[in-house]
Coordinates of C-alpha atoms in Angstrom, one line a residue:
M1 CA -32.1 -112.4 41.4
H2 CA -29.6 -114.2 43.7
I3 CA -28.6 -117.2 41.5
F4 CA -24.9 -116.8 42.5
F5 CA -25.7 -116.7 46.2
A6 CA -28.1 -119.7 46.0
I7 CA -25.5 -121.8 44.4
L8 CA -22.9 -120.8 47.0
A9 CA -25.1 -121.3 50.0
P10 CA -23.2 -123.3 52.8
C11 CA -23.5 -127.0 52.5
P12 CA -23.4 -129.3 55.6
A13 CA -19.8 -130.2 56.2
I14 CA -18.8 -133.8 56.3
A15 CA -16.5 -134.7 59.1
Q16 CA -13.0 -134.9 57.7
G17 CA -10.8 -134.6 60.7
D18 CA -8.6 -131.7 61.7
D19 CA -7.1 -131.4 58.2
A20 CA -10.5 -130.3 56.6
P21 CA -10.1 -127.0 54.8
S22 CA -11.7 -124.0 56.5
Q23 CA -14.8 -122.3 55.0
L24 CA -13.9 -119.2 52.9
R25 CA -16.2 -116.2 52.9
I26 CA -16.7 -113.7 50.0
L27 CA -18.5 -110.4 50.3
A28 CA -19.8 -108.8 47.1
I29 CA -20.7 -105.1 47.1
Y30 CA -22.8 -103.8 44.2
S31 CA -23.0 -100.1 43.4
G32 CA -26.5 -100.4 42.0
S33 CA -29.7 -102.1 43.1
S34 CA -30.5 -105.8 43.1
T35 CA -33.0 -105.3 40.3
L36 CA -30.6 -103.5 37.9
A37 CA -30.3 -105.6 34.7
A38 CA -26.5 -105.2 34.8
N39 CA -26.3 -106.7 38.3
V40 CA -28.6 -109.6 37.4
A41 CA -26.3 -110.4 34.4
I42 CA -23.1 -110.1 36.5
E43 CA -24.6 -112.4 39.2
A44 CA -25.3 -115.0 36.5
G45 CA -21.7 -114.7 35.2
I46 CA -20.3 -115.1 38.7
A47 CA -22.5 -118.1 39.4
S48 CA -21.5 -119.8 36.2
V49 CA -17.9 -119.9 37.3
F50 CA -18.4 -120.8 41.0
S51 CA -20.8 -123.6 40.1
G52 CA -18.1 -125.2 38.0
A53 CA -15.4 -124.8 40.6
E54 CA -14.0 -128.1 41.9
R55 CA -14.4 -127.1 45.6
Y56 CA -17.2 -124.7 45.4
S57 CA -18.7 -126.0 48.7
R58 CA -15.8 -124.3 50.5
Y59 CA -17.0 -120.9 49.5
E60 CA -19.7 -118.9 51.4
S61 CA -20.8 -115.7 49.7
Y62 CA -22.8 -112.6 50.7
G63 CA -24.2 -109.8 48.5
E64 CA -24.9 -106.2 49.4
Y65 CA -26.4 -103.5 47.2
R66 CA -25.6 -99.8 47.7
D67 CA -28.2 -98.5 45.2
A68 CA -26.2 -95.4 44.7
Q69 CA -28.3 -94.1 41.8
R70 CA -31.4 -93.8 43.9
F71 CA -29.6 -92.8 47.1
P72 CA -26.6 -90.8 46.0
S73 CA -25.8 -88.7 49.1
D74 CA -22.6 -89.1 51.2
L75 CA -24.8 -89.7 54.3
D76 CA -26.4 -92.6 52.6
A77 CA -23.0 -94.0 51.8
E78 CA -21.9 -93.7 55.4
R79 CA -25.0 -95.4 56.7
F80 CA -24.4 -98.2 54.2
V81 CA -20.8 -98.7 55.4
D82 CA -21.9 -98.6 59.0
G83 CA -24.5 -101.2 58.3
L84 CA -22.0 -103.6 56.7
V85 CA -19.5 -103.1 59.6
T86 CA -22.2 -103.9 62.1
K87 CA -23.4 -106.9 60.1
Y88 CA -20.1 -108.6 59.4
R89 CA -17.8 -107.5 62.3
D90 CA -18.1 -111.0 63.8
Q91 CA -17.4 -112.7 60.4
T92 CA -14.1 -113.5 58.8
I93 CA -14.1 -112.0 55.2
D94 CA -11.5 -113.6 53.0
V95 CA -12.1 -111.6 49.8
I96 CA -14.2 -108.6 48.8
M97 CA -15.6 -108.2 45.3
T98 CA -17.0 -104.8 44.1
I99 CA -19.3 -104.3 41.1
G100 CA -19.4 -100.8 39.8
P101 CA -17.2 -97.7 40.5
E102 CA -19.2 -96.4 43.4
A103 CA -18.6 -99.6 45.3
V104 CA -14.8 -99.2 45.3
P105 CA -14.3 -96.6 48.1
L106 CA -17.0 -98.4 50.1
A107 CA -15.1 -101.7 49.9
V108 CA -11.8 -100.0 50.9
T109 CA -13.4 -98.5 54.0
V110 CA -15.2 -101.7 55.0
R111 CA -11.9 -103.6 54.6
E112 CA -10.1 -101.3 56.9
R113 CA -12.7 -101.7 59.6
I114 CA -13.6 -105.4 59.5
A115 CA -11.1 -107.3 57.2
P116 CA -7.7 -105.7 57.3
G117 CA -5.4 -107.1 54.5
A118 CA -8.2 -108.9 52.7
P119 CA -7.8 -108.7 48.9
V120 CA -10.4 -106.7 46.9
V121 CA -11.4 -107.5 43.4
L122 CA -12.7 -104.4 41.6
G123 CA -15.2 -105.2 38.9
G124 CA -17.4 -103.3 36.5
I125 CA -14.9 -100.4 36.4
V126 CA -13.0 -98.7 33.6
E127 CA -9.3 -97.9 33.3
G128 CA -9.7 -94.5 35.0
T129 CA -11.0 -96.0 38.2
R130 CA -8.3 -98.6 38.2
D131 CA -5.6 -95.9 37.9
E132 CA -7.3 -93.8 40.6
Y133 CA -6.7 -96.6 43.2
A134 CA -3.4 -98.0 41.8
A135 CA -1.5 -97.0 44.9
T136 CA -3.8 -98.9 47.3
E137 CA -2.4 -102.2 48.4
G138 CA -4.3 -105.5 47.9
L139 CA -6.6 -104.3 45.0
Y140 CA -7.0 -106.4 41.9
A141 CA -8.8 -104.8 38.9
V142 CA -11.1 -106.4 36.4
V143 CA -11.4 -103.7 33.7
S144 CA -14.4 -103.4 31.5
R145 CA -14.7 -101.3 28.4
F146 CA -18.0 -99.5 27.8
D147 CA -16.8 -98.9 24.3
L148 CA -18.6 -95.8 23.2
R149 CA -16.2 -95.2 20.3
G150 CA -16.5 -98.8 19.2
T151 CA -20.3 -98.5 19.3
Y152 CA -20.2 -95.3 17.2
E153 CA -17.9 -97.0 14.7
L154 CA -20.2 -100.0 14.6
A155 CA -23.2 -97.7 13.8
R156 CA -21.2 -96.0 11.1
Q157 CA -20.3 -99.3 9.5
L158 CA -24.0 -100.3 9.5
Q159 CA -25.1 -96.8 8.3
P160 CA -22.4 -95.4 6.1
E161 CA -24.8 -92.9 4.6
A162 CA -25.6 -91.3 8.0
E163 CA -25.1 -87.5 8.3
R164 CA -26.0 -87.1 11.9
A165 CA -25.4 -88.9 15.2
V166 CA -27.7 -88.0 18.2
I167 CA -26.6 -89.0 21.8
F168 CA -29.1 -89.1 24.6
T169 CA -28.1 -88.8 28.3
G170 CA -30.2 -88.3 31.4
S171 CA -30.0 -85.7 34.2
A172 CA -28.5 -87.8 37.1
V173 CA -24.9 -87.2 38.1
F174 CA -23.9 -90.5 36.7
D175 CA -25.7 -89.6 33.4
E176 CA -23.8 -86.3 33.2
S177 CA -20.5 -88.1 33.7
W178 CA -21.4 -90.3 30.7
K179 CA -22.1 -87.1 28.6
S180 CA -18.7 -85.7 29.5
F181 CA -17.0 -89.0 28.6
A182 CA -18.9 -89.1 25.3
E183 CA -17.8 -85.6 24.3
D184 CA -14.2 -86.6 25.1
A185 CA -14.3 -89.9 23.2
L186 CA -15.9 -88.4 20.1
S187 CA -14.0 -85.1 20.0
D188 CA -12.0 -86.0 17.0
V189 CA -14.8 -87.3 14.9
T190 CA -15.3 -85.6 11.5
G191 CA -17.6 -85.8 8.5
I192 CA -20.8 -86.2 10.6
Q193 CA -22.8 -83.9 12.8
I194 CA -23.0 -85.0 16.5
D195 CA -25.9 -83.6 18.7
Y196 CA -25.8 -84.2 22.4
V197 CA -29.3 -84.2 23.9
S198 CA -29.9 -84.1 27.7
G199 CA -32.1 -82.2 30.2
L200 CA -35.4 -83.7 28.9
S201 CA -38.2 -85.7 30.4
L202 CA -38.6 -89.3 29.3
Q203 CA -41.6 -88.3 27.2
A204 CA -39.6 -85.5 25.6
F205 CA -36.9 -88.0 24.8
R206 CA -39.5 -90.3 23.2
D207 CA -40.9 -87.4 21.1
R208 CA -37.5 -86.4 20.0
A209 CA -36.6 -89.9 18.9
A210 CA -39.9 -90.4 17.0
V211 CA -39.1 -87.5 14.6
L212 CA -35.5 -88.4 13.9
D213 CA -34.5 -89.1 10.2
P214 CA -34.4 -92.9 9.5
S215 CA -30.8 -92.3 8.3
D216 CA -29.7 -90.8 11.7
I217 CA -27.7 -92.7 14.4
L218 CA -29.2 -92.6 17.9
I219 CA -26.9 -93.6 20.8
I220 CA -28.5 -93.8 24.3
L221 CA -26.0 -93.8 27.1
T222 CA -27.8 -93.9 30.5
I223 CA -30.9 -92.2 31.9
F224 CA -31.0 -92.9 35.6
E225 CA -33.0 -89.7 36.1
D226 CA -34.9 -87.3 33.7
A227 CA -35.5 -83.6 33.8
D228 CA -38.7 -84.1 35.8
G229 CA -36.7 -85.8 38.6
R230 CA -38.2 -89.2 37.8
R231 CA -35.8 -92.1 38.3
F232 CA -35.5 -95.1 36.1
V233 CA -33.7 -98.3 35.5
P234 CA -31.6 -97.2 32.5
A235 CA -32.4 -100.3 30.5
D236 CA -36.1 -99.6 30.9
A237 CA -35.8 -96.0 29.9
L238 CA -33.8 -97.0 26.8
A239 CA -36.4 -99.6 25.9
S240 CA -39.2 -97.0 26.1
I241 CA -37.3 -94.6 23.8
A242 CA -36.1 -97.3 21.3
E243 CA -39.7 -98.5 21.0
V244 CA -40.7 -95.3 19.2
S245 CA -37.4 -94.3 17.6
A246 CA -37.5 -93.6 13.9
A247 CA -33.8 -94.1 13.7
P248 CA -31.7 -97.2 14.6
T249 CA -30.8 -97.1 18.3
Y250 CA -27.5 -98.2 19.8
G251 CA -26.3 -98.7 23.4
V252 CA -23.1 -99.1 25.4
Y253 CA -24.3 -101.8 27.9
S254 CA -24.9 -105.4 27.1
S255 CA -28.0 -105.3 29.3
N256 CA -29.6 -103.2 26.5
I257 CA -29.5 -106.0 24.0
G258 CA -33.0 -107.4 23.5
R259 CA -34.6 -104.1 24.6
G260 CA -34.7 -102.3 21.3
I261 CA -31.1 -101.5 20.4
A262 CA -29.6 -102.6 17.0
G263 CA -26.3 -103.2 18.7
G264 CA -23.2 -102.0 20.5
S265 CA -19.6 -102.7 21.4
F266 CA -19.0 -103.6 25.0
S267 CA -17.8 -106.0 27.6
T268 CA -20.9 -108.0 28.4
F269 CA -22.0 -108.1 32.0
E270 CA -22.1 -111.9 31.9
D271 CA -18.4 -111.9 30.9
T272 CA -17.6 -109.3 33.5
G273 CA -19.1 -111.5 36.2
A274 CA -17.3 -114.5 35.0
V275 CA -13.9 -112.7 35.0
I276 CA -14.5 -111.3 38.5
A277 CA -15.2 -114.8 39.8
E278 CA -12.2 -116.3 38.1
Q279 CA -10.0 -113.6 39.6
A280 CA -11.4 -114.1 43.1
L281 CA -10.8 -117.9 42.8
K282 CA -7.2 -117.3 41.8
I283 CA -6.6 -115.0 44.7
L284 CA -8.1 -117.4 47.2
E285 CA -6.0 -120.3 45.9
D286 CA -2.7 -118.4 45.2
P287 CA -2.6 -114.6 45.6
S288 CA 0.9 -114.5 44.2
G289 CA -0.2 -116.0 40.9
A290 CA -3.1 -113.5 40.3
A291 CA -2.5 -110.6 37.9
Q292 CA -3.1 -107.1 39.3
S293 CA -5.3 -106.1 36.3
V294 CA -7.2 -108.3 33.8
P295 CA -9.4 -107.0 31.0
V296 CA -12.9 -108.2 30.1
P297 CA -13.2 -109.1 26.4
V298 CA -14.9 -106.6 24.2
S299 CA -17.0 -107.6 21.2
A300 CA -19.7 -106.1 18.9
V301 CA -23.1 -107.6 19.5
L302 CA -26.1 -107.0 17.3
D303 CA -29.8 -107.8 17.5
W304 CA -31.0 -109.3 14.2
R305 CA -34.6 -108.3 14.8
Q306 CA -33.7 -104.6 15.1
L307 CA -31.5 -104.8 12.0
R308 CA -34.4 -106.1 10.1
R309 CA -36.8 -103.5 11.6
Y310 CA -34.6 -100.7 10.3
G311 CA -33.5 -102.4 7.1
L312 CA -29.9 -102.6 8.0
D313 CA -27.8 -105.1 6.2
P314 CA -26.3 -107.8 8.6
E315 CA -23.5 -108.4 6.0
R316 CA -22.1 -105.0 6.9
R317 CA -21.4 -106.0 10.5
P318 CA -17.8 -106.3 11.6
E319 CA -16.0 -109.6 11.3
G320 CA -16.2 -111.6 14.6
S321 CA -19.3 -109.7 15.8
E322 CA -22.1 -111.7 17.4
L323 CA -25.6 -111.7 15.9
L324 CA -28.3 -112.5 18.4
F325 CA -32.0 -113.5 18.0
Y326 CA -31.2 -114.5 14.4
D327 CA -34.3 -116.1 12.9
P328 CA -33.3 -117.5 9.5
G329 CA -35.9 -117.5 6.7
V330 CA -37.4 -120.6 5.3
W331 CA -34.7 -120.9 2.6
E332 CA -31.8 -120.7 5.1
R333 CA -33.5 -122.9 7.7
Y334 CA -34.5 -125.6 5.3
R335 CA -32.1 -125.1 2.4
L336 CA -31.0 -128.8 2.2
Q337 CA -34.6 -130.0 2.5
I338 CA -35.8 -127.6 -0.1
L339 CA -33.0 -128.5 -2.5
A340 CA -33.7 -132.2 -1.9
A341 CA -37.4 -131.6 -2.5
L342 CA -36.7 -129.6 -5.7
A343 CA -34.4 -132.3 -6.9
I344 CA -37.1 -134.9 -6.3
I345 CA -39.7 -132.7 -8.0
L346 CA -37.3 -132.2 -10.9
L347 CA -36.7 -135.9 -11.2
Q348 CA -40.4 -136.6 -11.0
S349 CA -41.1 -133.9 -13.6
S350 CA -38.5 -135.4 -15.9
T351 CA -39.9 -138.8 -15.4
I352 CA -43.4 -137.6 -16.0
A353 CA -42.3 -135.7 -19.1
A354 CA -40.4 -138.8 -20.3
L355 CA -43.5 -141.0 -19.7
I356 CA -45.7 -138.5 -21.5
I357 CA -43.3 -138.5 -24.5
I358 CA -43.2 -142.3 -24.4
E359 CA -47.0 -142.5 -24.2
R360 CA -47.4 -140.2 -27.1
R361 CA -44.9 -142.2 -29.1
R362 CA -46.6 -145.4 -28.1
R363 CA -50.0 -144.0 -29.2
W364 CA -48.4 -142.8 -32.5
S365 CA -46.8 -146.2 -33.0
A366 CA -50.1 -147.9 -32.2
E367 CA -52.0 -145.6 -34.6
E368 CA -49.3 -146.2 -37.3
L369 CA -49.4 -149.9 -36.6
S370 CA -53.2 -149.8 -36.9
R371 CA -52.9 -147.9 -40.3
R372 CA -50.4 -150.4 -41.6
R373 CA -52.6 -153.3 -40.4
M374 CA -55.6 -151.8 -42.2
E375 CA -53.4 -151.4 -45.3
M376 CA -52.2 -155.0 -45.0
A377 CA -55.8 -156.1 -44.6
R378 CA -56.8 -154.3 -47.7
L379 CA -53.9 -155.8 -49.6
S380 CA -54.9 -159.2 -48.3
R381 CA -58.5 -158.7 -49.5
I382 CA -57.2 -157.6 -52.9
A383 CA -55.0 -160.7 -53.1
Q384 CA -57.9 -162.9 -52.2
L385 CA -60.2 -161.2 -54.7
G386 CA -57.4 -161.7 -57.3
E387 CA -57.5 -165.4 -56.6
L388 CA -61.3 -165.3 -57.0
S389 CA -61.3 -163.2 -60.1
G390 CA -62.4 -166.0 -62.4
A391 CA -65.3 -166.9 -60.1
I392 CA -66.3 -163.3 -59.7
A393 CA -66.2 -162.8 -63.5
H394 CA -68.4 -165.8 -63.9
E395 CA -70.7 -164.5 -61.1
L396 CA -71.1 -161.2 -63.0
N397 CA -71.4 -162.9 -66.4
Q398 CA -74.4 -164.9 -65.4
P399 CA -76.8 -162.0 -64.8
L400 CA -75.3 -160.0 -67.7
T401 CA -76.0 -162.9 -70.1
S402 CA -79.5 -163.3 -68.7
I403 CA -80.0 -159.5 -69.1
L404 CA -78.9 -159.7 -72.8
A405 CA -81.1 -162.7 -73.5
N406 CA -84.2 -161.1 -71.9
A407 CA -83.5 -157.8 -73.7
E408 CA -83.4 -159.6 -77.1
A409 CA -86.6 -161.5 -76.2
G410 CA -88.4 -158.4 -75.1
S411 CA -87.5 -156.6 -78.4
A412 CA -88.9 -159.6 -80.4
M413 CA -92.1 -159.5 -78.4
L414 CA -92.5 -155.8 -78.9
A415 CA -92.2 -156.4 -82.7
Q416 CA -95.3 -158.6 -82.7
D417 CA -98.6 -157.2 -83.8
P418 CA -100.1 -156.8 -81.4
P419 CA -97.3 -157.1 -78.9
D420 CA -97.8 -159.3 -75.8
L421 CA -97.4 -156.6 -73.1
A422 CA -97.8 -159.1 -70.3
E423 CA -94.9 -161.1 -71.5
V424 CA -92.9 -158.0 -72.1
G425 CA -93.5 -156.9 -68.5
E426 CA -92.3 -160.3 -67.3
V427 CA -89.1 -159.9 -69.3
L428 CA -88.5 -156.5 -67.9
R429 CA -88.9 -157.8 -64.3
D430 CA -86.3 -160.5 -65.1
I431 CA -83.9 -157.9 -66.5
A432 CA -84.3 -155.8 -63.3
E433 CA -83.7 -158.8 -61.1
D434 CA -80.6 -159.8 -63.0
D435 CA -79.4 -156.2 -62.8
R436 CA -79.8 -156.2 -59.0
R437 CA -77.8 -159.5 -58.8
A438 CA -75.0 -157.9 -60.8
A439 CA -75.1 -154.7 -58.8
D440 CA -75.0 -156.7 -55.5
V441 CA -71.8 -158.4 -56.7
I442 CA -70.3 -155.1 -57.6
V443 CA -71.3 -153.5 -54.3
N444 CA -69.7 -156.4 -52.4
L445 CA -66.6 -156.2 -54.5
R446 CA -66.3 -152.4 -54.0
R447 CA -66.8 -152.8 -50.3
L448 CA -63.9 -155.3 -50.1
M449 CA -61.7 -153.3 -52.4
V450 CA -61.8 -149.8 -50.9
S451 CA -59.2 -148.6 -48.3
G452 CA -60.5 -148.3 -44.7
G453 CA -64.0 -149.3 -43.7
A454 CA -67.4 -147.9 -43.2
G455 CA -67.0 -147.9 -39.4
F456 CA -69.0 -149.9 -36.8
E457 CA -72.7 -150.3 -37.5
D458 CA -75.5 -152.7 -36.7
A459 CA -75.1 -155.7 -38.9
E460 CA -76.8 -159.1 -39.2
L461 CA -74.4 -162.0 -39.1
N462 CA -76.4 -164.3 -41.3
E463 CA -76.6 -161.6 -44.0
V464 CA -72.8 -161.1 -43.8
V465 CA -72.4 -164.8 -44.5
R466 CA -74.8 -164.8 -47.5
S467 CA -73.4 -161.7 -49.1
T468 CA -69.8 -163.1 -48.8
L469 CA -70.8 -166.5 -50.2
R470 CA -72.3 -164.9 -53.3
L471 CA -68.8 -163.8 -54.2
V472 CA -67.3 -167.3 -53.8
S473 CA -70.1 -169.6 -54.8
N474 CA -68.8 -170.1 -58.3
E475 CA -65.2 -170.6 -56.9
M476 CA -66.5 -173.3 -54.6
L477 CA -68.3 -175.0 -57.6
A478 CA -65.1 -174.8 -59.7
R479 CA -63.1 -176.5 -56.9
G480 CA -65.7 -179.1 -56.4
I481 CA -66.5 -178.1 -52.8
T482 CA -69.9 -178.7 -51.3
V483 CA -70.8 -175.8 -49.0
Q484 CA -73.5 -176.5 -46.4
L485 CA -75.0 -173.6 -44.6
Q486 CA -76.3 -174.1 -41.0
L487 CA -77.5 -170.6 -40.3
S488 CA -79.5 -169.6 -37.2
R489 CA -83.2 -169.1 -37.8
D490 CA -83.1 -166.0 -35.6
A491 CA -81.3 -162.8 -36.7
L492 CA -77.9 -162.5 -35.1
M493 CA -77.2 -158.8 -34.7
V494 CA -73.7 -157.6 -34.1
K495 CA -71.9 -154.2 -33.9
G496 CA -69.1 -154.2 -36.4
D497 CA -67.5 -153.2 -39.7
V498 CA -69.3 -155.3 -42.4
Q499 CA -66.3 -155.0 -44.7
Q500 CA -63.9 -156.4 -42.1
L501 CA -66.3 -159.2 -41.1
Q502 CA -66.6 -160.2 -44.8
Q503 CA -62.8 -160.2 -45.1
V504 CA -62.6 -162.6 -42.1
L505 CA -65.1 -165.0 -43.5
L506 CA -63.6 -164.8 -47.0
N507 CA -60.2 -165.6 -45.6
L508 CA -61.6 -168.5 -43.5
V509 CA -63.4 -169.9 -46.5
I510 CA -60.4 -169.6 -48.9
N511 CA -58.1 -171.2 -46.2
A512 CA -60.6 -174.1 -45.8
A513 CA -60.9 -174.6 -49.6
D514 CA -57.1 -174.6 -49.9
A515 CA -56.7 -177.1 -47.1
M516 CA -59.0 -179.6 -49.0
A517 CA -57.2 -179.3 -52.3
D518 CA -55.9 -182.9 -52.2
Q519 CA -59.1 -184.4 -50.8
D520 CA -61.3 -186.6 -53.1
M521 CA -64.4 -185.4 -51.3
R522 CA -64.5 -181.8 -50.3
H523 CA -67.1 -180.7 -47.8
M524 CA -67.3 -177.3 -46.0
T525 CA -69.8 -176.3 -43.3
I526 CA -70.6 -172.7 -42.4
A527 CA -72.7 -172.3 -39.3
T528 CA -74.0 -169.5 -37.1
G529 CA -75.6 -169.5 -33.7
L530 CA -75.3 -168.4 -30.0
D531 CA -72.9 -169.8 -27.4
A532 CA -73.7 -170.3 -23.7
S533 CA -72.8 -166.7 -22.9
G534 CA -75.0 -165.1 -25.6
R535 CA -72.1 -164.3 -28.0
R536 CA -72.7 -164.5 -31.8
V537 CA -70.7 -167.4 -33.2
L538 CA -69.7 -168.0 -36.8
S539 CA -67.8 -171.3 -37.6
V540 CA -66.2 -172.7 -40.8
A541 CA -65.3 -176.4 -40.8
D542 CA -63.7 -178.5 -43.5
N543 CA -62.8 -182.2 -44.0
G544 CA -59.2 -181.5 -44.9
P545 CA -56.0 -182.9 -43.1
G546 CA -56.3 -180.4 -40.2
L547 CA -53.7 -177.9 -39.0
P548 CA -50.0 -178.8 -39.9
G549 CA -47.9 -179.6 -36.8
K550 CA -45.7 -176.5 -37.1
L551 CA -48.8 -174.3 -36.9
R552 CA -50.7 -176.0 -34.0
D553 CA -48.9 -174.1 -31.3
N554 CA -49.7 -170.7 -32.8
P555 CA -51.6 -170.8 -36.0
F556 CA -52.1 -167.0 -35.9
K557 CA -48.4 -166.1 -35.9
P558 CA -47.6 -163.6 -38.7
F559 CA -45.8 -165.0 -41.7
A560 CA -46.5 -168.6 -40.6
T561 CA -48.1 -170.6 -43.5
S562 CA -48.3 -174.0 -45.0
K563 CA -49.0 -172.6 -48.5
S564 CA -46.2 -172.4 -51.0
Q565 CA -47.5 -169.0 -52.4
G566 CA -49.0 -167.6 -49.1
M567 CA -47.7 -164.7 -47.0
G568 CA -49.0 -166.1 -43.7
L569 CA -50.9 -162.9 -42.9
G570 CA -54.5 -164.0 -43.4
L571 CA -55.1 -165.6 -40.0
S572 CA -53.1 -162.9 -38.2
I573 CA -55.1 -160.1 -39.8
S574 CA -58.4 -162.0 -39.1
Q575 CA -57.5 -162.4 -35.4
T576 CA -56.7 -158.6 -35.2
I577 CA -60.1 -157.8 -36.7
A578 CA -61.8 -160.2 -34.3
E579 CA -60.1 -158.6 -31.3
A580 CA -60.9 -155.0 -32.6
H581 CA -64.6 -156.1 -32.5
G582 CA -64.3 -157.3 -28.9
G583 CA -64.4 -161.0 -30.0
T584 CA -62.2 -164.0 -30.4
L585 CA -61.0 -166.2 -33.2
R586 CA -59.8 -169.7 -32.4
F587 CA -59.4 -173.2 -33.8
L588 CA -61.6 -175.9 -32.1
D589 CA -59.8 -179.1 -30.9
S590 CA -62.9 -181.2 -30.8
T591 CA -63.2 -181.9 -34.6
R592 CA -62.7 -185.6 -35.6
E593 CA -61.3 -184.7 -39.0
G594 CA -60.2 -181.5 -40.8
A595 CA -60.3 -178.2 -39.0
C596 CA -62.9 -176.0 -37.5
I597 CA -62.3 -172.3 -36.8
E598 CA -64.8 -170.2 -34.7
L599 CA -65.4 -166.4 -34.7
A600 CA -67.2 -165.3 -31.6
L601 CA -68.6 -161.7 -31.4
P602 CA -70.3 -159.9 -28.5
A603 CA -73.9 -158.9 -28.7
P604 CA -74.4 -155.2 -29.7

């Protein structure tokens, strides 16, 4: 409560000789009590100035509280003055400060009795009080404005649709003076109904406020005393009423801010205390340079929490007004962070969308590449079969010739009398066997000719070798190539597309046969077996000149070939098929002559 006086408490003097400045004493007389919110705020304003004064340790200050609202009689005033005279008659008072209009006549009387000629700074007063004492020597006024008209206009600006303003005042003498002042200040107001409400108990004030229309304007002046004779601190009475008010509440004192009012126009008590202290310092330093009257700045102050409570738009407030207790929303508080996060999310989303599009295009490209590879593989098979067309025709011609011969022999046997049925049966069995041979050739041809494949299935590697060799056996004979089979005695099961595996083997056999075209002795070995890791291995070896030098670094490179008529796609396609089966296709470096290529497939 006594911040100002604690700061200004006497400090031990340091010996400075006879030229050390004397201690200056200040007496502050307050109209109200020490607990009055206005006085607490004024004390804080005074302390803020004196604490920053360059030589504040020179000043010794005393505070006295008249408490005129609770003890209003003239007798109480006389006793208060007598008490001050008795208390300070042996002290030298250099300046007197008053806070509140009731303290002014007390200060004038005290000055006459204990400090003749001492300057008096009048604070917490309005212009009327200043004018009343204009003829008294040695008075310096600090004029505050309890701006009722400004508060009313602030309310109208926030609530332009309001049709009624209600003004509450209490029953004390001070309260009634406020009511008279309000009637005077608002006498020329038009376009709105103004109701003055007084002579009620605090509870009646609360009940009246609770049933107001939300569009009404409620201005509470002071309630030092209600109709029941109960006395209050005005700020506490206002807070009790504002708590239940259905209409936005306004006040004319800065001490009401934070107690439920939406706002008001006034000189704040903190500013009032600061101006009083500044005026006192000027007078103590150089009385001739101090102005006889200085105003306390007036400004509109609003409580953001109450504006939000009543749905009032803060954007309607006057320019230059102060908005207290503002609690910005998440967007306003973290706008930059939210924008940065949104930008990052947008960039990430764009990146993710781009990656998804790229991935879809990659998959489409991979699928398209796979389709084209399958088509190239089919075309390669057709080309290979074209090269083998003579051998295949011969392979088909043999069983067909045998079928014809056996059919003619069977007819002759049936013409005998009696026919030899046992021989005829033997002939028919030969015809059936030859037919199966021809059908097998056609099935293998069809399998290799069709587009696509039958899909992965269980297949026996040795059988794949045998079925493929049946297609090329005559071609190998025509080229003078001896084919030696070294097949595993055990079945070698794999999971694969038989058509594609046949194509790989067919390509390897044709390549080996072409490589031995200039050799006198042509020998090819086809072997199957297991490697150390349990993979199924199929190898084709020849005794040709081996890989040409230009192909040794990468024999599977597309369009790389040593054949004058070749496209260079056979080995590349074969490697792709091997990898699609989870296997590998590679040339072995350990052969002494010719070339050996090995296809390794995983177990099913």
